[in-house]
């Protein structure tokens, strides 16, 4: 059935590759063969070589009989030769597939009774980025930056989001120790699509203390893929800024001749500032067709000290993760089941009024992949349940006037996705898919005895049976027109519906808002139409140019629409911005739509090994950007806060990313010396008021120098950040001064072991983080009397890690 479907699409496809030569020989075969015999068969034989003329063994060759869809496959031998015998006379299509080479399809090969047709196949080396497609089923290489996560990256990162710290276009918002939030071109949190092993996971918290990337430990991440701005529609809708996909390791099976394949990795680390330590363990046992794996990690840390010697309270955390993986493969099928438990018993949030006092989550992720000829079919079903509790934690409860206030949320994500990837001839690949995601949320704040009517006698129902569903479909065509031109076109539709049940306050003093909210029709449906068009032009071996346009749409989250209370205390519990302000939802909020144009120019040496320079300017216009309107302001002590209602306003973001790298020397005496830099400039403003958008990273750059010699690597790094002066006046966002931080790192690999050492913020500089939000803890410690200040970053910290791999 599938073969016929494939066949139906073939006539539209193009002819054979110019690199392939085809010639037919009508040589008689030694065995008695009678051409007029209806049962007489023919043969196809050939040799596979690469562009240098060397023969290529181990290439899978498939013969497809066009009339019947019947298939046969063989593998080339040590001399690169292959042969098909017993083929019924007719027309065939021959496909050659080999790792690291482009797929070659030879169309319309004639086989005659008693004849032998010879074809020679020349394989061309696949472009560098094809490997991404091989590793990751769900990614299209065009427009993607993929990076393998190294032990050194893991050693430097407190959480999975920090693995992205050196990626062009990405900035990080501080959010506790485990829950940093990446922003792509200034659009982050839910404006960026975050995929954790292909799953869409929601934050079950009005302060986003458990964002998607907090559910994968840095030690478990094997690859991160970042697509900023112009994103293939197959990589997800319901987002504006781009897509970040963090993936754990792909299953590995035993090779032929290997009875059992075993891998074992264990690691431990210690960091001096905040006495952070932890460890991870992973085990993988695999046969030819079945495999089982385990990955576990545990980390703990105390409060850190900033460069002035001041202890930054509520920066402690602890977390445990366990994942068990079962995998099976056979005859082109791959089935993988991940089951995970995640437990954070406590985590302080210095920018929020509340801390995380427990977060427990369970996850199941089942995925299936099947190769049918050249087509790939993928499917995924996943579920997550999260139980999240907030209150003031151990530091905040020691301040004057501690306000104990339990808040409990329960979130459930359920989803599936299916995708078909179908080559149409030599030039085109069609991707089409469908997905469903459903998030259900309850958020309840139990009464605190003796505090009525403020916080009792009833339970405050913040969100009751909040529902957010998404049904999406897309089709995308990637085409390689010539060695120079590649294009990608995609269309996507998502329908997002939200609703929430009736609410109540702690007491009748919340009654007016609750009654008004309960009387509203709260069901909303948004229909998104997204599109992507991009092209890549490679005029020569030294340059690559990409340019494109994307229209992307995101619907409001449940709190943006359904946070219902205008009471100051209650609205102060809503807001994932770390700005100390008070937020109220807006049922009438519309979806936001971004139109982005972007280009990337990349210059490099022929082999892409000696040097490269890449620059990406972009411009995004956002219609109905979900921002805020001020309802009121209040001054407590020396600080003024705003009560804000979510509202749509048009906005614009533009900027440029720059990255460059080069090998300074590479020889046996001095080893290899490398210099790399990443820089970004960003400007975001709201059009009606010409004010800055919240948390736009100021001009910044990182420069790294690394020297590698005989397993030993050492390097020095500089991070320079400009003053943040364009700020969001609606949120009273504060200006932060510029700063520069120096770091050192060293790694030594020998046999099964790798040791990492690092020194961060070497000169113990005291600096305010541009995306760190405010230090609400210090403000609370002053009895709500002081001037609230931006959160300061970690002072000097020395770090050591050890990894053993067997
Ligand atoms: Cu929370």
Coordinates of N, CA, C and O and ligand atoms in Angstrom, one line a residue, residues 204-210 349 354-359 388-391 407 409, ligand 1:
X204 N 3.7 24.4 35.3 CA 2.5 24.3 36.1 C 2.7 25.3 37.3 O 2.8 24.8 38.4
X205 N 2.9 26.5 37.1 CA 3.2 27.5 38.1 C 3.0 28.9 37.7 O 3.5 29.2 36.6
X206 N 2.4 29.7 38.5 CA 2.2 31.1 38.0 C 3.5 31.9 38.0 O 3.5 33.0 37.5
X207 N 4.6 31.4 38.5 CA 5.9 32.0 38.5 C 6.9 31.3 37.6 O 8.1 31.5 37.6
X208 N 6.4 30.3 36.9 CA 7.2 29.5 35.9 C 8.5 28.9 36.6 O 9.6 29.0 36.1
X209 N 8.3 28.4 37.8 CA 9.4 27.8 38.6 C 9.7 26.4 38.0 O 10.8 25.8 38.4
X210 N 8.9 25.8 37.2 CA 9.1 24.5 36.6 C 9.0 24.6 35.1 O 8.2 23.8 34.5
X349 N 13.8 31.3 45.2 CA 13.6 32.2 44.0 C 13.8 33.6 44.6 O 12.8 34.2 45.0
X354 N 7.6 34.2 46.5 CA 7.5 32.8 47.0 C 8.7 32.0 46.5 O 9.4 32.3 45.6
X355 N 8.8 30.8 47.2 CA 9.9 29.8 46.8 C 9.2 28.5 46.4 O 8.0 28.3 46.8
X356 N 9.9 27.7 45.8 CA 9.4 26.3 45.5 C 9.7 25.5 46.7 O 10.9 25.4 47.2
X357 N 8.7 24.9 47.3 CA 8.9 24.0 48.5 C 8.7 22.5 48.1 O 9.0 21.7 49.0
X358 N 8.3 22.2 46.9 CA 8.3 20.9 46.4 C 7.8 20.9 45.0 O 6.9 21.6 44.6
X359 N 8.5 20.1 44.2 CA 8.0 19.9 42.8 C 8.3 18.4 42.5 O 9.4 18.0 42.5
X388 N 3.1 20.7 42.2 CA 4.0 21.7 42.5 C 3.5 22.5 43.8 O 2.3 22.8 43.8
X389 N 4.4 22.8 44.7 CA 4.0 23.5 45.9 C 4.9 24.7 46.1 O 6.1 24.6 46.0
X390 N 4.3 25.8 46.5 CA 5.0 27.1 46.8 C 4.7 27.5 48.2 O 3.6 27.3 48.7
X391 N 5.6 28.2 48.8 CA 5.4 28.9 50.1 C 6.7 29.7 50.3 O 7.6 29.7 49.4
X407 N 0.6 27.4 48.3 CA 0.0 27.5 47.0 C 0.3 26.1 46.3 O 1.5 25.8 46.2
X409 N -0.2 23.6 42.9 CA -0.7 23.5 41.6 C -0.5 22.0 41.1 O 0.4 21.3 41.6
Ligands
LIG1 CU1 5.7 28.0 41.7

